[in-house]
Amino acid sequence: MSEVLNVEELFGSKVFTLGKMKERLPRSVYKEVKCVMDKGGELPLATADVVAKAMKDWAVENGATHYTHWFQPLTGITAEKHDAFVTHPDDEGHMLMEFSGKELIKGEPDASSFPSGGLRATFEARGYTAWDMTSPAFLKEDATGVILCIPTAFCSYKGEALDKKTPLLRSMEAISAQALRIVRLFGNKEATKVAASVGAEQEYFLVDREKYLQRTDLIFAGRTLFGAAAPKGQELEDHYFGTIRERVGAYMKDLNIELWKLGVTARTQHNEVAPAQHELAPIYESANIAVDHNQLVMETMKKVAGRHGLACLLHEKPFAGVNGSGKHNNWSLGTDNGVNMLDPGDTPNENIQFLLVLACILKAVDTHAELLRQSASDVGNDHRLGANEAPPAIISVFLGEQLEDVVKQLVETGEAARCLDGGKLQTGVSTLPDLDKDATDRNRTSPFAFTGNKFEFRMVGSSDSIASPNTALNAIVAEAFCEAADELEKAEDFDIAVHDLIKKYMTEHQRIIFNGDGYSEEWVHEAERRGLPNIKSMIEAAGTLTTDKTVKLFEKFGIFTKVELESREEIIYETYAKTINIEALTMVAMAGRQYIPAVIKYSKSLADSVIALKSAGAEAHVQAELLNAVSAKLAASKDALTRLEKAVAEAGTIHNAKEQAFFYKDTVRAVMDELRAPIDELEMIVDKEMWPVPSYADLTFEV
Ligand code: ADP
Ligand code: MG
């Protein structure tokens, strides 16, 4: 019998939850904290001191020695600098562990080594971290010991955002304010806040750690840069939802336990489409916490893998020829009095509100399709989007048959009197229909699909932070809500006005709706006819950040300034160039020091055998033919290697970040492909015993 897990007790045991605050803080202090959490504002220093002491006592009781302001710089991952609770000893040499309110609220890490895209001049190296009270503090335990992690936002001296969290928090305020205006129009007077809720399904690969360590490309680039396809891939579709192997099962169990302790509601786990690919999905929560938790999920996945002799690959495309990994970002809006604004609801009135919300979202997504596409781009995702497996690079919205039909009727006749499933409509007070929840429709090829009471944004890459996509979603929908509310608040006859507005938005933006096969070639042409953007790469999408339309959107709600956006665009070019540079150098090293020497050894053994056979008077034409084939591919490899070295050197001479990034994309990457091709062919003919690294089959079928 296995040990019985007390999940209820385990859950959140490493989190300084609201419950723990309530237990440990004086009533008045707790109330003050709760008030700032709910309504915003700042904690007075005296109050912060009390909170800090309680937090430190709890942390120390649980073994903590250090604290850190945990933040999310523009590297896409998290950063931390540890400080011990240690203070100056007294005369007798006694030391008391201390932690002040000031230390809790504000930190001053040196910002000069984080990407800032020119925002922070080198002489102004200071950056500030400020406690994000809406996300709870937690304990991280590893070889370093136990560390109290305080989620924070990271800004420059002048208050410019240097991280992914600050704009997200700003966008959550914007969507809350504008969504409230919408629910007010429909008579909801109780709600005081609307929260964007997010549930991020996380895909990942697991490979054997020993084998992983033999592949420099996995270590440095997170993906294989060479590798012939395994004889078996995903064609039999036997891995998806398949029985979970023992070793992977033990990993998943351990991962769940670690996540539960951190208050992450890991809920669903299954094998994914590609061999060695899996998925974990948590229960949704407020966008801000979901972003933090997704970072913890990724970190914990990697950490726990090590304990099981495994390596967790979060790259969007670790293996060519089989599916890559993404993150389905499920997004919805909930009022604090329990209404999901994306739920069609049970009464006609709720239906009308839902149809208005839907119309606004269609408008938002159509108006800002480029921005949404941009928000889901990272270097690895360039291998997925538009590459016949992940959602295409073209943004479109999937509504399902029933809803699409309702939109069609509204657009054509201004009324939607019937419902596709034949059910009787409760049209009630207006010409708008009563809708069923349509949770069953599934279209896996759509990048932005309505799934019952939420939208599922499926473009996001598996290794990327989900902060940017959610910041973009919140912002574009806030803008559409704002414009709708501006109209409707001054309308004389609300019923007519809302009806007309829904019809208008749906008519103007129906081109964004697409229920067909998003992977098909026809869709690419159809989308072009409709005038929908098809942005193929991360760096082609980057310019969207600084178009007038985007700047106006973000400045309107105080989410980004123009300067902040310019700096982010710059960082994208830099990140792209650096990443491809690392990949290219890794290829140069692997080809020059592993593959080419191995092939030379193999051709020597062939040549020896030709000579031996001939001198023995035997036929050697098989060996001779093989030798010729190997030599030809070896020559092609060496030639491509030389060209790659030259291309990388040339890239280094380009000083404009954007130009350099495009050079890496258009020139360096092409040569990388040219080097990969002959080496992958060689892998299929060279003696496996002599091949210097584990193959795709070794990596993906022997976990
Ligand atoms: P799928 O069929 O896509 O696997 P699931 O029902 O498993 O769908 O849900 C996927 C994710 O959607 C989960 O993380 C879940 O918590 C999340 N989700 C469900 N409802 C909402 C909501 N209202 N807002 C945001 N995310 C949600
Ligand atoms: Mg899903």
mmCIF file of N, CA and C in Angstrom, residues 233-311:
data_model
loop_
_atom_site.group_PDB
_atom_site.id
_atom_site.type_symbol
_atom_site.label_atom_id
_atom_site.label_comp_id
_atom_site.label_asym_id
_atom_site.label_seq_id
_atom_site.Cartn_x
_atom_site.Cartn_y
_atom_site.Cartn_z
ATOM 1 N N GLY A 233 7.120 8.061 -35.159
ATOM 2 C CA GLY A 233 6.870 9.376 -34.581
ATOM 3 C C GLY A 233 5.550 9.345 -33.852
ATOM 4 N N GLN A 234 4.658 10.265 -34.244
ATOM 5 C CA GLN A 234 3.363 10.320 -33.565
ATOM 6 C C GLN A 234 2.237 9.802 -34.459
ATOM 7 N N GLU A 235 2.627 9.179 -35.621
ATOM 8 C CA GLU A 235 1.602 8.839 -36.616
ATOM 9 C C GLU A 235 0.548 7.857 -36.126
ATOM 10 N N LEU A 236 0.919 7.000 -35.187
ATOM 11 C CA LEU A 236 -0.071 6.025 -34.720
ATOM 12 C C LEU A 236 -1.027 6.628 -33.692
ATOM 13 N N GLU A 237 -0.727 7.827 -33.263
ATOM 14 C CA GLU A 237 -1.559 8.530 -32.278
ATOM 15 C C GLU A 237 -1.793 7.674 -31.037
ATOM 16 N N ASP A 238 -0.762 6.915 -30.668
ATOM 17 C CA ASP A 238 -0.928 6.027 -29.525
ATOM 18 C C ASP A 238 -0.420 6.645 -28.232
ATOM 19 N N HIS A 239 0.184 7.819 -28.342
ATOM 20 C CA HIS A 239 0.719 8.410 -27.112
ATOM 21 C C HIS A 239 -0.294 9.313 -26.422
ATOM 22 N N TYR A 240 -1.103 10.035 -27.240
ATOM 23 C CA TYR A 240 -2.068 10.976 -26.694
ATOM 24 C C TYR A 240 -3.014 10.273 -25.730
ATOM 25 N N PHE A 241 -3.091 10.743 -24.521
ATOM 26 C CA PHE A 241 -3.935 10.157 -23.474
ATOM 27 C C PHE A 241 -3.574 8.691 -23.182
ATOM 28 N N GLY A 242 -2.397 8.241 -23.650
ATOM 29 C CA GLY A 242 -2.004 6.850 -23.443
ATOM 30 C C GLY A 242 -1.670 6.588 -21.978
ATOM 31 N N THR A 243 -1.503 5.320 -21.639
ATOM 32 C CA THR A 243 -1.121 4.959 -20.274
ATOM 33 C C THR A 243 0.194 5.646 -19.937
ATOM 34 N N ILE A 244 0.265 6.204 -18.765
ATOM 35 C CA ILE A 244 1.466 6.934 -18.377
ATOM 36 C C ILE A 244 2.509 5.958 -17.844
ATOM 37 N N ARG A 245 3.705 6.039 -18.400
ATOM 38 C CA ARG A 245 4.757 5.118 -17.973
ATOM 39 C C ARG A 245 5.129 5.340 -16.517
ATOM 40 N N GLU A 246 5.602 4.273 -15.881
ATOM 41 C CA GLU A 246 5.899 4.308 -14.440
ATOM 42 C C GLU A 246 6.810 5.468 -14.054
ATOM 43 N N ARG A 247 7.869 5.631 -14.819
ATOM 44 C CA ARG A 247 8.851 6.645 -14.450
ATOM 45 C C ARG A 247 8.253 8.043 -14.574
ATOM 46 N N VAL A 248 7.462 8.215 -15.626
ATOM 47 C CA VAL A 248 6.801 9.500 -15.832
ATOM 48 C C VAL A 248 5.724 9.702 -14.771
ATOM 49 N N GLY A 249 5.036 8.624 -14.429
ATOM 50 C CA GLY A 249 4.007 8.695 -13.395
ATOM 51 C C GLY A 249 4.586 9.141 -12.060
ATOM 52 N N ALA A 250 5.738 8.583 -11.714
ATOM 53 C CA ALA A 250 6.379 8.959 -10.451
ATOM 54 C C ALA A 250 6.759 10.439 -10.480
ATOM 55 N N TYR A 251 7.199 10.882 -11.639
ATOM 56 C CA TYR A 251 7.532 12.297 -11.810
ATOM 57 C C TYR A 251 6.295 13.168 -11.605
ATOM 58 N N MET A 252 5.202 12.787 -12.259
ATOM 59 C CA MET A 252 3.979 13.595 -12.175
ATOM 60 C C MET A 252 3.477 13.679 -10.735
ATOM 61 N N LYS A 253 3.575 12.565 -10.035
ATOM 62 C CA LYS A 253 3.100 12.535 -8.648
ATOM 63 C C LYS A 253 3.909 13.529 -7.801
ATOM 64 N N ASP A 254 5.216 13.453 -7.959
ATOM 65 C CA ASP A 254 6.099 14.319 -7.196
ATOM 66 C C ASP A 254 5.871 15.792 -7.570
ATOM 67 N N LEU A 255 5.694 16.026 -8.852
ATOM 68 C CA LEU A 255 5.448 17.386 -9.352
ATOM 69 C C LEU A 255 4.168 17.950 -8.738
ATOM 70 N N ASN A 256 3.107 17.152 -8.748
ATOM 71 C CA ASN A 256 1.841 17.603 -8.165
ATOM 72 C C ASN A 256 2.019 17.990 -6.705
ATOM 73 N N ILE A 257 2.721 17.141 -5.969
ATOM 74 C CA ILE A 257 2.891 17.412 -4.533
ATOM 75 C C ILE A 257 3.612 18.738 -4.321
ATOM 76 N N GLU A 258 4.692 18.939 -5.083
ATOM 77 C CA GLU A 258 5.442 20.191 -4.940
ATOM 78 C C GLU A 258 4.572 21.399 -5.286
ATOM 79 N N LEU A 259 3.772 21.247 -6.336
ATOM 80 C CA LEU A 259 2.936 22.369 -6.769
ATOM 81 C C LEU A 259 1.811 22.632 -5.773
ATOM 82 N N TRP A 260 1.222 21.570 -5.267
ATOM 83 C CA TRP A 260 0.144 21.760 -4.283
ATOM 84 C C TRP A 260 0.669 22.515 -3.068
ATOM 85 N N LYS A 261 1.883 22.131 -2.625
ATOM 86 C CA LYS A 261 2.465 22.827 -1.470
ATOM 87 C C LYS A 261 2.579 24.320 -1.749
ATOM 88 N N LEU A 262 2.854 24.649 -3.017
ATOM 89 C CA LEU A 262 3.015 26.060 -3.387
ATOM 90 C C LEU A 262 1.673 26.728 -3.691
ATOM 91 N N GLY A 263 0.596 26.011 -3.449
ATOM 92 C CA GLY A 263 -0.718 26.600 -3.672
ATOM 93 C C GLY A 263 -1.141 26.597 -5.127
ATOM 94 N N VAL A 264 -0.435 25.829 -5.956
ATOM 95 C CA VAL A 264 -0.819 25.737 -7.368
ATOM 96 C C VAL A 264 -1.783 24.558 -7.530
ATOM 97 N N THR A 265 -2.941 24.845 -8.108
ATOM 98 C CA THR A 265 -3.980 23.815 -8.199
ATOM 99 C C THR A 265 -3.774 22.891 -9.390
ATOM 100 N N ALA A 266 -2.642 22.207 -9.440
ATOM 101 C CA ALA A 266 -2.404 21.248 -10.526
ATOM 102 C C ALA A 266 -3.553 20.256 -10.533
ATOM 103 N N ARG A 267 -4.222 20.104 -11.656
ATOM 104 C CA ARG A 267 -5.448 19.307 -11.648
ATOM 105 C C ARG A 267 -5.414 18.186 -12.685
ATOM 106 N N THR A 268 -5.122 18.545 -13.938
ATOM 107 C CA THR A 268 -5.218 17.564 -15.010
ATOM 108 C C THR A 268 -3.825 17.195 -15.501
ATOM 109 N N GLN A 269 -3.608 15.912 -15.777
ATOM 110 C CA GLN A 269 -2.323 15.499 -16.346
ATOM 111 C C GLN A 269 -2.575 14.404 -17.368
ATOM 112 N N HIS A 270 -1.883 14.484 -18.469
ATOM 113 C CA HIS A 270 -2.011 13.408 -19.456
ATOM 114 C C HIS A 270 -0.848 13.430 -20.432
ATOM 115 N N ASN A 271 -0.711 12.330 -21.172
ATOM 116 C CA ASN A 271 0.276 12.299 -22.241
ATOM 117 C C ASN A 271 -0.248 13.142 -23.390
ATOM 118 N N GLU A 272 0.669 13.797 -24.094
ATOM 119 C CA GLU A 272 0.266 14.603 -25.247
ATOM 120 C C GLU A 272 0.543 13.845 -26.552
ATOM 121 N N VAL A 273 0.388 14.560 -27.662
ATOM 122 C CA VAL A 273 0.445 13.923 -28.975
ATOM 123 C C VAL A 273 1.812 13.308 -29.312
ATOM 124 N N ALA A 274 2.878 14.055 -29.081
ATOM 125 C CA ALA A 274 4.203 13.571 -29.492
ATOM 126 C C ALA A 274 4.747 12.581 -28.466
ATOM 127 N N PRO A 275 5.634 11.675 -28.912
ATOM 128 C CA PRO A 275 6.252 10.772 -27.940
ATOM 129 C C PRO A 275 7.023 11.594 -26.914
ATOM 130 N N ALA A 276 6.957 11.207 -25.655
ATOM 131 C CA ALA A 276 7.646 11.886 -24.549
ATOM 132 C C ALA A 276 7.051 13.248 -24.202
ATOM 133 N N GLN A 277 5.877 13.568 -24.772
ATOM 134 C CA GLN A 277 5.268 14.868 -24.489
ATOM 135 C C GLN A 277 4.086 14.703 -23.533
ATOM 136 N N HIS A 278 3.952 15.642 -22.610
ATOM 137 C CA HIS A 278 2.908 15.558 -21.584
ATOM 138 C C HIS A 278 2.291 16.930 -21.346
ATOM 139 N N GLU A 279 1.232 16.938 -20.553
ATOM 140 C CA GLU A 279 0.586 18.223 -20.251
ATOM 141 C C GLU A 279 0.107 18.267 -18.813
ATOM 142 N N LEU A 280 0.149 19.468 -18.251
ATOM 143 C CA LEU A 280 -0.408 19.696 -16.918
ATOM 144 C C LEU A 280 -1.318 20.919 -16.985
ATOM 145 N N ALA A 281 -2.501 20.817 -16.396
ATOM 146 C CA ALA A 281 -3.385 21.989 -16.361
ATOM 147 C C ALA A 281 -3.825 22.279 -14.932
ATOM 148 N N PRO A 282 -3.731 23.525 -14.518
ATOM 149 C CA PRO A 282 -4.213 23.920 -13.199
ATOM 150 C C PRO A 282 -5.645 24.450 -13.300
ATOM 151 N N ILE A 283 -6.263 24.675 -12.163
ATOM 152 C CA ILE A 283 -7.568 25.348 -12.160
ATOM 153 C C ILE A 283 -7.310 26.852 -12.322
ATOM 154 N N TYR A 284 -8.196 27.499 -13.027
ATOM 155 C CA TYR A 284 -7.971 28.921 -13.318
ATOM 156 C C TYR A 284 -8.021 29.788 -12.058
ATOM 157 N N GLU A 285 -7.404 30.938 -12.143
ATOM 158 C CA GLU A 285 -7.384 31.911 -11.038
ATOM 159 C C GLU A 285 -7.140 33.295 -11.608
ATOM 160 N N SER A 286 -7.085 34.285 -10.764
ATOM 161 C CA SER A 286 -6.869 35.654 -11.211
ATOM 162 C C SER A 286 -5.592 35.725 -12.080
ATOM 163 N N ALA A 287 -5.658 36.479 -13.167
ATOM 164 C CA ALA A 287 -4.579 36.477 -14.169
ATOM 165 C C ALA A 287 -3.198 36.671 -13.547
ATOM 166 N N ASN A 288 -3.121 37.588 -12.621
ATOM 167 C CA ASN A 288 -1.858 37.906 -11.998
ATOM 168 C C ASN A 288 -1.254 36.705 -11.267
ATOM 169 N N ILE A 289 -2.092 36.027 -10.508
ATOM 170 C CA ILE A 289 -1.606 34.850 -9.778
ATOM 171 C C ILE A 289 -1.341 33.710 -10.759
ATOM 172 N N ALA A 290 -2.164 33.615 -11.790
ATOM 173 C CA ALA A 290 -1.954 32.566 -12.791
ATOM 174 C C ALA A 290 -0.595 32.733 -13.467
ATOM 175 N N VAL A 291 -0.201 33.979 -13.702
ATOM 176 C CA VAL A 291 1.101 34.243 -14.323
ATOM 177 C C VAL A 291 2.222 33.796 -13.382
ATOM 178 N N ASP A 292 2.119 34.179 -12.126
ATOM 179 C CA ASP A 292 3.131 33.768 -11.143
ATOM 180 C C ASP A 292 3.174 32.237 -11.042
ATOM 181 N N HIS A 293 2.002 31.656 -10.967
ATOM 182 C CA HIS A 293 1.950 30.205 -10.799
ATOM 183 C C HIS A 293 2.478 29.462 -12.021
ATOM 184 N N ASN A 294 2.220 30.017 -13.197
ATOM 185 C CA ASN A 294 2.770 29.345 -14.375
ATOM 186 C C ASN A 294 4.302 29.368 -14.340
ATOM 187 N N GLN A 295 4.873 30.460 -13.836
ATOM 188 C CA GLN A 295 6.331 30.498 -13.685
ATOM 189 C C GLN A 295 6.777 29.408 -12.702
ATOM 190 N N LEU A 296 6.030 29.262 -11.621
ATOM 191 C CA LEU A 296 6.386 28.230 -10.642
ATOM 192 C C LEU A 296 6.220 26.838 -11.230
ATOM 193 N N VAL A 297 5.190 26.660 -12.046
ATOM 194 C CA VAL A 297 4.980 25.358 -12.686
ATOM 195 C C VAL A 297 6.202 25.015 -13.538
ATOM 196 N N MET A 298 6.638 25.982 -14.358
ATOM 197 C CA MET A 298 7.783 25.708 -15.248
ATOM 198 C C MET A 298 9.045 25.400 -14.440
ATOM 199 N N GLU A 299 9.280 26.212 -13.415
ATOM 200 C CA GLU A 299 10.469 26.009 -12.583
ATOM 201 C C GLU A 299 10.436 24.660 -11.885
ATOM 202 N N THR A 300 9.267 24.340 -11.324
ATOM 203 C CA THR A 300 9.132 23.097 -10.563
ATOM 204 C C THR A 300 9.253 21.884 -11.488
ATOM 205 N N MET A 301 8.714 22.012 -12.696
ATOM 206 C CA MET A 301 8.825 20.914 -13.665
ATOM 207 C C MET A 301 10.287 20.560 -13.894
ATOM 208 N N LYS A 302 11.118 21.599 -14.029
ATOM 209 C CA LYS A 302 12.539 21.355 -14.289
ATOM 210 C C LYS A 302 13.225 20.769 -13.063
ATOM 211 N N LYS A 303 12.895 21.344 -11.923
ATOM 212 C CA LYS A 303 13.555 20.915 -10.691
ATOM 213 C C LYS A 303 13.226 19.452 -10.366
ATOM 214 N N VAL A 304 11.953 19.122 -10.423
ATOM 215 C CA VAL A 304 11.541 17.760 -10.069
ATOM 216 C C VAL A 304 12.108 16.742 -11.067
ATOM 217 N N ALA A 305 12.238 17.156 -12.324
ATOM 218 C CA ALA A 305 12.788 16.245 -13.335
ATOM 219 C C ALA A 305 14.166 15.754 -12.902
ATOM 220 N N GLY A 306 14.983 16.660 -12.398
ATOM 221 C CA GLY A 306 16.334 16.317 -11.961
ATOM 222 C C GLY A 306 16.322 15.187 -10.940
ATOM 223 N N ARG A 307 15.373 15.250 -10.000
ATOM 224 C CA ARG A 307 15.280 14.216 -8.958
ATOM 225 C C ARG A 307 14.943 12.844 -9.517
ATOM 226 N N HIS A 308 14.333 12.817 -10.692
ATOM 227 C CA HIS A 308 13.924 11.531 -11.270
ATOM 228 C C HIS A 308 14.848 11.086 -12.399
ATOM 229 N N GLY A 309 16.022 11.717 -12.473
ATOM 230 C CA GLY A 309 16.954 11.366 -13.537
ATOM 231 C C GLY A 309 16.422 11.750 -14.903
ATOM 232 N N LEU A 310 15.571 12.773 -14.919
ATOM 233 C CA LEU A 310 14.971 13.209 -16.180
ATOM 234 C C LEU A 310 15.350 14.664 -16.438
ATOM 235 N N ALA A 311 15.149 15.110 -17.672
ATOM 236 C CA ALA A 311 15.262 16.541 -17.968
ATOM 237 C C ALA A 311 13.942 16.954 -18.594
#
